[in-house]
PDB file of C-alpha atoms and ligand atoms in Angstrom:
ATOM      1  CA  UNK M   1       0.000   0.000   0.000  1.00 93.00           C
ATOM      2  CA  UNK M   2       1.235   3.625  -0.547  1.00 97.00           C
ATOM      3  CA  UNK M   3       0.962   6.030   1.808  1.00 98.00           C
ATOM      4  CA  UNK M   4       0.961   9.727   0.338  1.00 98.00           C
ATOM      5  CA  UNK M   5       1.519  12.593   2.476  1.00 98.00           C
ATOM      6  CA  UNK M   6       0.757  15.610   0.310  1.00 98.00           C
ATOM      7  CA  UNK M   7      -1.381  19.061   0.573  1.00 97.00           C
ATOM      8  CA  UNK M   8      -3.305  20.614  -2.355  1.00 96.00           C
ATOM      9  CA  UNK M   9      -0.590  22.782  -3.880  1.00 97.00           C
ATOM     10  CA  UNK M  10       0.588  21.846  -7.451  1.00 98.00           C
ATOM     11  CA  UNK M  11       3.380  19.572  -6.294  1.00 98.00           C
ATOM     12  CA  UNK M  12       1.290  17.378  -4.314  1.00 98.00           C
ATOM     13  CA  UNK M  13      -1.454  17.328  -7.222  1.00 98.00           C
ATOM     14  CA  UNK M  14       0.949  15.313  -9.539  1.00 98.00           C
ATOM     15  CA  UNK M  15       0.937  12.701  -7.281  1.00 98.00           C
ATOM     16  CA  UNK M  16      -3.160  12.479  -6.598  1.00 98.00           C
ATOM     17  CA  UNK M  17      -3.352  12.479 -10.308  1.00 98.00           C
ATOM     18  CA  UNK M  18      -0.971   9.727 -11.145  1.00 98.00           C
ATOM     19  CA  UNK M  19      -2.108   7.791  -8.196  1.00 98.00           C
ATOM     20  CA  UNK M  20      -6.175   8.012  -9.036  1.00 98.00           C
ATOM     21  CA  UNK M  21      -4.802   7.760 -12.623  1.00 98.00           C
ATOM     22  CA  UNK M  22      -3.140   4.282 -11.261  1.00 98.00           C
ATOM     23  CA  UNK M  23      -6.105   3.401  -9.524  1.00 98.00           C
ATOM     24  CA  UNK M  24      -4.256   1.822  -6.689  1.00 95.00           C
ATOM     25  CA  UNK M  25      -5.369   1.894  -3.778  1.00 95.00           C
ATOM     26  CA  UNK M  26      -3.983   4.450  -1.605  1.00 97.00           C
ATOM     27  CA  UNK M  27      -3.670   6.713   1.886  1.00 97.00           C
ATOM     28  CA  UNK M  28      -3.858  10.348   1.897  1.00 97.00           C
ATOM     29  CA  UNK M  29      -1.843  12.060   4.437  1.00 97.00           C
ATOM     30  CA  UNK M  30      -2.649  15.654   5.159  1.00 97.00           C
ATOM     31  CA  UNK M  31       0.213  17.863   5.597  1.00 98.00           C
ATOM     32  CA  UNK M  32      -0.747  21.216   6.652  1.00 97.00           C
ATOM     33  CA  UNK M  33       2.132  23.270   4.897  1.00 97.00           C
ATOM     34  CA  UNK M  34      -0.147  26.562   6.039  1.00 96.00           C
ATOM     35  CA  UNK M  35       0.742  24.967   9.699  1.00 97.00           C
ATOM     36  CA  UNK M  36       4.183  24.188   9.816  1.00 98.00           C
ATOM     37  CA  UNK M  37       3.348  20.671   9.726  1.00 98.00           C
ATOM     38  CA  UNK M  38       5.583  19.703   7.244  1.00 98.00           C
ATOM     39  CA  UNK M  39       8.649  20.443  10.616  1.00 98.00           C
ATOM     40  CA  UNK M  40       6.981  17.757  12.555  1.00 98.00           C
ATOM     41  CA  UNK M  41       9.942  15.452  13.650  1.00 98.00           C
ATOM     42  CA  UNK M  42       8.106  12.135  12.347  1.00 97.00           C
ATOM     43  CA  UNK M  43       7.379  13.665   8.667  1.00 98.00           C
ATOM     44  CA  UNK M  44      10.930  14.907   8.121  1.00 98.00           C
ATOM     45  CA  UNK M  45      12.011  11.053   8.681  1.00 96.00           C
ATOM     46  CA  UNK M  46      10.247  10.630   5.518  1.00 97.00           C
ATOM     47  CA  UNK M  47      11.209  14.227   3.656  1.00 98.00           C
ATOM     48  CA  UNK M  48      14.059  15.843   5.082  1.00 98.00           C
ATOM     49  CA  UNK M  49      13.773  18.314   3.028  1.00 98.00           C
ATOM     50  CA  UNK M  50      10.349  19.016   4.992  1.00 98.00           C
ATOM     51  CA  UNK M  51       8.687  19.436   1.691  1.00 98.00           C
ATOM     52  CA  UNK M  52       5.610  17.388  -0.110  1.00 98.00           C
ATOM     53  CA  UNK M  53       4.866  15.387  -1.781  1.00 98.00           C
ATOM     54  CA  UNK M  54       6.164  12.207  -0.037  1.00 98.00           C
ATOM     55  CA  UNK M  55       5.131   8.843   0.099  1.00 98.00           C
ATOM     56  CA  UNK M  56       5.747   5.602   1.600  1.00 98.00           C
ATOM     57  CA  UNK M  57       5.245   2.032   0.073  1.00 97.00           C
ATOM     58  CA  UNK M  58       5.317  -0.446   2.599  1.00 95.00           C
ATOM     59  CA  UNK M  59       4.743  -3.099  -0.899  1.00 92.00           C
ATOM     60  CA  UNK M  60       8.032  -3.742  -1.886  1.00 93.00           C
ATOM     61  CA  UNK M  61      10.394  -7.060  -1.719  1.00 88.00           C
ATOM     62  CA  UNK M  62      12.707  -5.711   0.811  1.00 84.00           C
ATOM     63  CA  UNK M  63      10.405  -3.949   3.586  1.00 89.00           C
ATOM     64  CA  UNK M  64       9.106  -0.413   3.188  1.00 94.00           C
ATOM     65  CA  UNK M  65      10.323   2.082   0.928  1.00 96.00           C
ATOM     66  CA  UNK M  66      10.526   6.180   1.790  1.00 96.00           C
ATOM     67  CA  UNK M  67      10.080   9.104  -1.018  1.00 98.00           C
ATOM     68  CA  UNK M  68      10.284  12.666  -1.726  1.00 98.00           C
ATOM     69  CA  UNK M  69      10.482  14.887  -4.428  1.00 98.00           C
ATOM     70  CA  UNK M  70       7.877  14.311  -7.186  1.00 98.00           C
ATOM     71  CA  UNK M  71       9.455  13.682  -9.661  1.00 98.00           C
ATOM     72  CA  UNK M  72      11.793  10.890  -8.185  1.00 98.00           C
ATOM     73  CA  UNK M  73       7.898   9.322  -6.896  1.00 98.00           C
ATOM     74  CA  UNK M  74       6.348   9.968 -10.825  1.00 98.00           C
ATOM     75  CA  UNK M  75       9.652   7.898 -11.998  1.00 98.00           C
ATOM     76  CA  UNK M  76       9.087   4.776  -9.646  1.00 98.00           C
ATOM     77  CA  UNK M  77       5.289   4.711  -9.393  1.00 98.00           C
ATOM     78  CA  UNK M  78       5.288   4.766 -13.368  1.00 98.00           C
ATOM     79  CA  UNK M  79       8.064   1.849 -12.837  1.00 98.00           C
ATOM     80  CA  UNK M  80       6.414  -0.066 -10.173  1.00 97.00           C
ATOM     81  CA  UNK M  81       3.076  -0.373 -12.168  1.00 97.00           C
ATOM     82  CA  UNK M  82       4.678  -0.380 -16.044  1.00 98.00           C
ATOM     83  CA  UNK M  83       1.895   2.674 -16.967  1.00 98.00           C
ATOM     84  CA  UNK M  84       2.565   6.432 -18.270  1.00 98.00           C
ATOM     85  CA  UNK M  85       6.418   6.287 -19.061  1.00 98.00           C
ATOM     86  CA  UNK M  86       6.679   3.705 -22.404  1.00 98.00           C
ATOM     87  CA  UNK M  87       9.726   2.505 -23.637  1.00 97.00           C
ATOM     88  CA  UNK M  88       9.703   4.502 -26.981  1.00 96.00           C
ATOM     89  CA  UNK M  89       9.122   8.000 -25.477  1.00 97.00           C
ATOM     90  CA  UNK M  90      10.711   7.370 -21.581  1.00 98.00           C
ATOM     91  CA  UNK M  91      13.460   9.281 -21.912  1.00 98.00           C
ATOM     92  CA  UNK M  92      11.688  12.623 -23.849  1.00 98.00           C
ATOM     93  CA  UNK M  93       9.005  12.029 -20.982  1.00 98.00           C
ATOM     94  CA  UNK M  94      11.757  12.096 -18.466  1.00 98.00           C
ATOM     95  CA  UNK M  95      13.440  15.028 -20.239  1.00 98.00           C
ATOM     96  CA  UNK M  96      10.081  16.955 -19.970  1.00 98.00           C
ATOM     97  CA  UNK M  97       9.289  16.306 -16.380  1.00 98.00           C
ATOM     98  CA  UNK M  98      12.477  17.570 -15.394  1.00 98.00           C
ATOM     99  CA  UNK M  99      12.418  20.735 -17.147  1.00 98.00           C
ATOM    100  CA  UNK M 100       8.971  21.313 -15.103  1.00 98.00           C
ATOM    101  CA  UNK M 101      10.832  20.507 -12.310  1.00 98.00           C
ATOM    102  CA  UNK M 102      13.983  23.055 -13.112  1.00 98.00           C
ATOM    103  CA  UNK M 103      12.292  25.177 -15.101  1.00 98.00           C
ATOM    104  CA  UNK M 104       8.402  25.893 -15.041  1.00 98.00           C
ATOM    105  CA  UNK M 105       7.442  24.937 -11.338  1.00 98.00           C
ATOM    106  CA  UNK M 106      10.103  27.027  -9.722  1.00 98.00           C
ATOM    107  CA  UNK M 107       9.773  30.075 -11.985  1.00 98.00           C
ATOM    108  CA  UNK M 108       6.027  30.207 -11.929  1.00 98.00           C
ATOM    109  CA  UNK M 109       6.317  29.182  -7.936  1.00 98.00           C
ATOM    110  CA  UNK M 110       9.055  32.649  -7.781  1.00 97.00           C
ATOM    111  CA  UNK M 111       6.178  34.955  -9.876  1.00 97.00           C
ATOM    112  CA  UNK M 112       3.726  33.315  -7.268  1.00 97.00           C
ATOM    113  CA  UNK M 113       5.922  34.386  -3.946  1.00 97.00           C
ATOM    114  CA  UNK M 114       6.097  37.950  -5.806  1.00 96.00           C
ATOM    115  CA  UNK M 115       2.728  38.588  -6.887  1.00 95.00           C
ATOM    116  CA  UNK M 116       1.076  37.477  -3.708  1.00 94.00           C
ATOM    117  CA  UNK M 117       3.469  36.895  -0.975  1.00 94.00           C
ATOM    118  CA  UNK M 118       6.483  40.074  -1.385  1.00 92.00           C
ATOM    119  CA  UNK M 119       5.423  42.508   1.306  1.00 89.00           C
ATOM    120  CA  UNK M 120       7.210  44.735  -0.697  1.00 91.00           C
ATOM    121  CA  UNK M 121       5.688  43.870  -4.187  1.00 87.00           C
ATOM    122  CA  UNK M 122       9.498  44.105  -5.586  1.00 90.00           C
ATOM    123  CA  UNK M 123       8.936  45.391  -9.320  1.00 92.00           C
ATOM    124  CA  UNK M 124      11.825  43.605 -10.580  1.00 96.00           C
ATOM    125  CA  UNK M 125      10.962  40.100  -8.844  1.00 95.00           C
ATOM    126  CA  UNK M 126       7.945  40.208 -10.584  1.00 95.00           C
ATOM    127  CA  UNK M 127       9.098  41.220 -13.623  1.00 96.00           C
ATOM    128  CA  UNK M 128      11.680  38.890 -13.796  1.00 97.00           C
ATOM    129  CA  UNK M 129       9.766  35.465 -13.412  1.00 97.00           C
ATOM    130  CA  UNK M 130       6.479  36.601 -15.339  1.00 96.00           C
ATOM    131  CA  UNK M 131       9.051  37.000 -17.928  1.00 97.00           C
ATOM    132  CA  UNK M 132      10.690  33.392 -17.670  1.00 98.00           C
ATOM    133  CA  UNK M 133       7.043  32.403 -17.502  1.00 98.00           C
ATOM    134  CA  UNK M 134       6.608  33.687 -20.380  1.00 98.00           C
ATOM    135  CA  UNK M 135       9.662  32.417 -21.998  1.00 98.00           C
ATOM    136  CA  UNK M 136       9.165  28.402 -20.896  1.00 98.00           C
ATOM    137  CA  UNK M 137       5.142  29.167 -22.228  1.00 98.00           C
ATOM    138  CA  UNK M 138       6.709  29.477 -25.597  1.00 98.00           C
ATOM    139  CA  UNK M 139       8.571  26.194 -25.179  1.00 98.00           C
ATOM    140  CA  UNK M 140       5.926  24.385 -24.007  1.00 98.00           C
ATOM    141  CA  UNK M 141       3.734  25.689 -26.821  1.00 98.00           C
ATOM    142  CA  UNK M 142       5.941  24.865 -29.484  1.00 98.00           C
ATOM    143  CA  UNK M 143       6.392  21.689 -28.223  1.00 98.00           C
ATOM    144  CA  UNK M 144       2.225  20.993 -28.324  1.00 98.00           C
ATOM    145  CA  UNK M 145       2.104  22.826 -31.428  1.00 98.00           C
ATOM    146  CA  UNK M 146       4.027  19.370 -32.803  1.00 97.00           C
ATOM    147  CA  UNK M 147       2.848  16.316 -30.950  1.00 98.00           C
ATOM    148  CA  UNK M 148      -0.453  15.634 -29.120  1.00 98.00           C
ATOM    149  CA  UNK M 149       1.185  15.321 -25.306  1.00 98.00           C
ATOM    150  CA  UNK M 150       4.314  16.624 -23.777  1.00 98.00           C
ATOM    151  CA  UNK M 151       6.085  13.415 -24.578  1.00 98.00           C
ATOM    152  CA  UNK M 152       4.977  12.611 -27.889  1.00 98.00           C
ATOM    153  CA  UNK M 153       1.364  10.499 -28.777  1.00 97.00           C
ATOM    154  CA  UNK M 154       0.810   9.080 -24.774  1.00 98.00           C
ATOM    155  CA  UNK M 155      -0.568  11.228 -22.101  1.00 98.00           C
ATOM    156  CA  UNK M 156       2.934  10.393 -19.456  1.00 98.00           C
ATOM    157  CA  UNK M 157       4.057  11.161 -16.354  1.00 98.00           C
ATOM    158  CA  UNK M 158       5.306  14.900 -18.380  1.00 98.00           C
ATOM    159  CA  UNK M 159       1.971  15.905 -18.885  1.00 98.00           C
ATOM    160  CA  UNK M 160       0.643  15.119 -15.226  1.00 98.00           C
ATOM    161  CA  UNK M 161       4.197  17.337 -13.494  1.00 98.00           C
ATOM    162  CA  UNK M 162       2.855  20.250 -15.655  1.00 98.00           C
ATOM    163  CA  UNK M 163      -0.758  20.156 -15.787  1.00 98.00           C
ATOM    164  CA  UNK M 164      -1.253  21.227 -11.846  1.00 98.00           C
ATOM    165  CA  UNK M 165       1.414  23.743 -12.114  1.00 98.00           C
ATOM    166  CA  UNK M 166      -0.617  26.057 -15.042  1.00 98.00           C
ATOM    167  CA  UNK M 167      -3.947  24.956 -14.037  1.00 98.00           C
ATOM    168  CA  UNK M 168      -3.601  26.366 -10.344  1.00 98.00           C
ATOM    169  CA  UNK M 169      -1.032  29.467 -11.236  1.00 97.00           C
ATOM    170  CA  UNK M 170      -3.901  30.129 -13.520  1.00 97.00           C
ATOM    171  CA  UNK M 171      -5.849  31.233 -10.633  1.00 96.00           C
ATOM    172  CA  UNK M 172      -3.438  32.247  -8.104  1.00 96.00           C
ATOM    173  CA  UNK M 173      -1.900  34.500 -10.322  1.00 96.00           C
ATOM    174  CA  UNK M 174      -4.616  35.244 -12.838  1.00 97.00           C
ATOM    175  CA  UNK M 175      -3.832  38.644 -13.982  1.00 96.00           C
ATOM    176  CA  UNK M 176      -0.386  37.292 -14.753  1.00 96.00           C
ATOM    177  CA  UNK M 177      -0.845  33.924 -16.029  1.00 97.00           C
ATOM    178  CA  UNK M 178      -4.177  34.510 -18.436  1.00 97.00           C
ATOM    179  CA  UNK M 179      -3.171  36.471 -20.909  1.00 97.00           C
ATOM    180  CA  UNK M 180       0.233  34.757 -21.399  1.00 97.00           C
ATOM    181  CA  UNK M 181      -2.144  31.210 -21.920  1.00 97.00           C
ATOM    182  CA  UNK M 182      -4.284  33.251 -24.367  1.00 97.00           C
ATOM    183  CA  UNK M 183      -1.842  33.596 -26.588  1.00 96.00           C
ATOM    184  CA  UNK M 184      -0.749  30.260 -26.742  1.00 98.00           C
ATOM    185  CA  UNK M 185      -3.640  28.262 -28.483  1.00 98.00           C
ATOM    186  CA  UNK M 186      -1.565  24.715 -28.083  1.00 98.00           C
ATOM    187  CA  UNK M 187      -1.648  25.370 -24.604  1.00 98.00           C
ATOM    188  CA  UNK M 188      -4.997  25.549 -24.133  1.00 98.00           C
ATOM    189  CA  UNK M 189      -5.684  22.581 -26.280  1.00 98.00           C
ATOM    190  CA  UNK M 190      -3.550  20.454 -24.509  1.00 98.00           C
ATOM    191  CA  UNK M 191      -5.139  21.947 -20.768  1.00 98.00           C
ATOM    192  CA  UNK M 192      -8.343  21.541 -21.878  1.00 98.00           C
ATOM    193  CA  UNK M 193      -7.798  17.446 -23.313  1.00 98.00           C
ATOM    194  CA  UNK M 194      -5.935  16.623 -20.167  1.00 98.00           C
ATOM    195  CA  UNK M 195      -8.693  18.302 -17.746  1.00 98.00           C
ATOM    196  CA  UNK M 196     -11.443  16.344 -19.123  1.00 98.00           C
ATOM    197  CA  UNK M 197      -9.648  13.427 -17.818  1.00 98.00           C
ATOM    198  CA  UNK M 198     -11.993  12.257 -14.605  1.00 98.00           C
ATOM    199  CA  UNK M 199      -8.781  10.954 -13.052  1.00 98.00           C
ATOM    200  CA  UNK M 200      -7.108  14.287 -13.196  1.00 98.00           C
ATOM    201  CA  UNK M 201     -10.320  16.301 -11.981  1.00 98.00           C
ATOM    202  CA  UNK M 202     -10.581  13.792  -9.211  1.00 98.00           C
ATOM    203  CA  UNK M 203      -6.207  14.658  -8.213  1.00 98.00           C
ATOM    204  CA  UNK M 204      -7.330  18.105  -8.475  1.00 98.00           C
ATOM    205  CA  UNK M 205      -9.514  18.182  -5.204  1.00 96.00           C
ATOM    206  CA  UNK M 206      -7.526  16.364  -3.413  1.00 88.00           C
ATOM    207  CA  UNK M 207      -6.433  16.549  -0.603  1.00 84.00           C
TER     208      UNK M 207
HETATM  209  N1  LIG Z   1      11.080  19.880  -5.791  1.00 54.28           N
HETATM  210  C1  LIG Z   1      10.087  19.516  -4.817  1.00 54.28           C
HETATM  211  C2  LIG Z   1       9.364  20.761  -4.384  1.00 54.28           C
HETATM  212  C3  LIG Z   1       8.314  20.452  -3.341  1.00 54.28           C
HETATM  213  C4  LIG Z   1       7.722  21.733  -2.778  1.00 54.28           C
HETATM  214  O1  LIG Z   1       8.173  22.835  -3.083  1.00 54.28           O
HETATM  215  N2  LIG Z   1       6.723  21.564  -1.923  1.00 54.28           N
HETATM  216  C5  LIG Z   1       6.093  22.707  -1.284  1.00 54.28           C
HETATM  217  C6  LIG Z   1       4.620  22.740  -1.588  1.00 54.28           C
HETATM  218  S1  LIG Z   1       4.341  22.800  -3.360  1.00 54.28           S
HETATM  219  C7  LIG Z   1       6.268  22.590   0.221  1.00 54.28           C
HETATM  220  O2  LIG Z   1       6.108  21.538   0.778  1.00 54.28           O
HETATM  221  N3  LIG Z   1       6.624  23.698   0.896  1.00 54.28           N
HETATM  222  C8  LIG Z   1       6.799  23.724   2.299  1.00 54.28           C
HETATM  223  C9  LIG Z   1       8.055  24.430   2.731  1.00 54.28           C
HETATM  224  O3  LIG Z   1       8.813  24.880   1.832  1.00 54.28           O
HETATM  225  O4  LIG Z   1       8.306  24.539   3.910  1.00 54.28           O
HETATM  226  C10 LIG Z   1       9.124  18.494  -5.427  1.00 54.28           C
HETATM  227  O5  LIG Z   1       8.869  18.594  -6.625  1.00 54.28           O
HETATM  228  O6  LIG Z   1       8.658  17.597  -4.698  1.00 54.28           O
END
């Protein structure tokens, strides 16, 4: 059984997805990031980096196995159950995932802390990563300009890293985010086909 510890921020949605995509069964751990819970002495045994997503599988051969950082959990739950990472597009899924996690999660996270967090609403903070935002848009859009998913033909593990990330920036910072996705049509196309997917709308409210 896998044990998820997670809160509803985009991080922890790639892993509700892939799991209810997976349709394993599964516990949901609530980590109250809001609360400081993710200090508490017996989660950072688990993710010393006190950060979710992080799960534990207590279903392996050699006794339990701990987790964290999503994309390290996307790699071996698509492993474990042989689903959303196929041999003839792994490695341009894998090369997508991690440029959400280098790229497009921590810039978009950055214009995030700026727009809403930065007591001093720095000018050039904001400027700075609703530019890269920008920027890694236009990737991205070229990229679904030219094949269906991120990886290629099959919806992978690429497509569920990113889809969280726009989808909730999208709202948290709308006045930012919007028109940048209106002017990338392949965007759009691509957000709309993967949220119709009722494993992916079920991901989305959780926890
Ligand atoms: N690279 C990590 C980032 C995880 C991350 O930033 N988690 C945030 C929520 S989205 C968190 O737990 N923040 C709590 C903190 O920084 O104290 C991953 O992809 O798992």
């Amino acid at each position: 059984m896998i044990d998820l510890y997670v809160w509803g921020t985009p991080n922890g949605r790639k892993i509700t997805i892939m799991l209810e995509e997976l349709g394993e069964p599964y516990n949901t751990h609530k980590v109250d990031i809001s609360k400081d819970e993710q200090f508490a002495p017996e989660f950072l045994k688990i993710s010393p980096n006190n950060k979710i997503p992080a799960i534990v599988d207590t279903d392996t051969d050699g006794g339990s196995l701990s987790l964290f950082e999503s994309g390290a959990i996307m790699i071996y739950l698509a492993e474990k159950y042989g689903r959303f990472l196929p041999d003839e597009s792994r490695y341009t899924a894998i090369q997508w995932l991690m440029w959400q996690m280098g790229g497009l999660g921590p810039m978009m996270g950055q214009l995030g802390w700026f727009v809403v967090s930065d007591k001093e609403q720095t000018p050039t903070g904001v400027e700075r990563y609703k530019k890269e935002t920008e920027r890694l848009f236009g990737v991205l859009d070229k990229r679904l300009c030219e094949a269906k998913y991120v990886a290629g033909e099959d919806y992978t593990i690429a497509d569920m890293a990113i889809y969280p990330w726009i989808t909730q920036y999208r709202v948290r910072v709308k006045d930012y985010v919007e028109p940048l996705l209106q002017a990338r049509p392949n965007i759009l196309r691509w957000l709309d086909e993967v949220g119709q997917r009722p494993a992916v709308q079920r991901g989305m409210q959780l926890p």
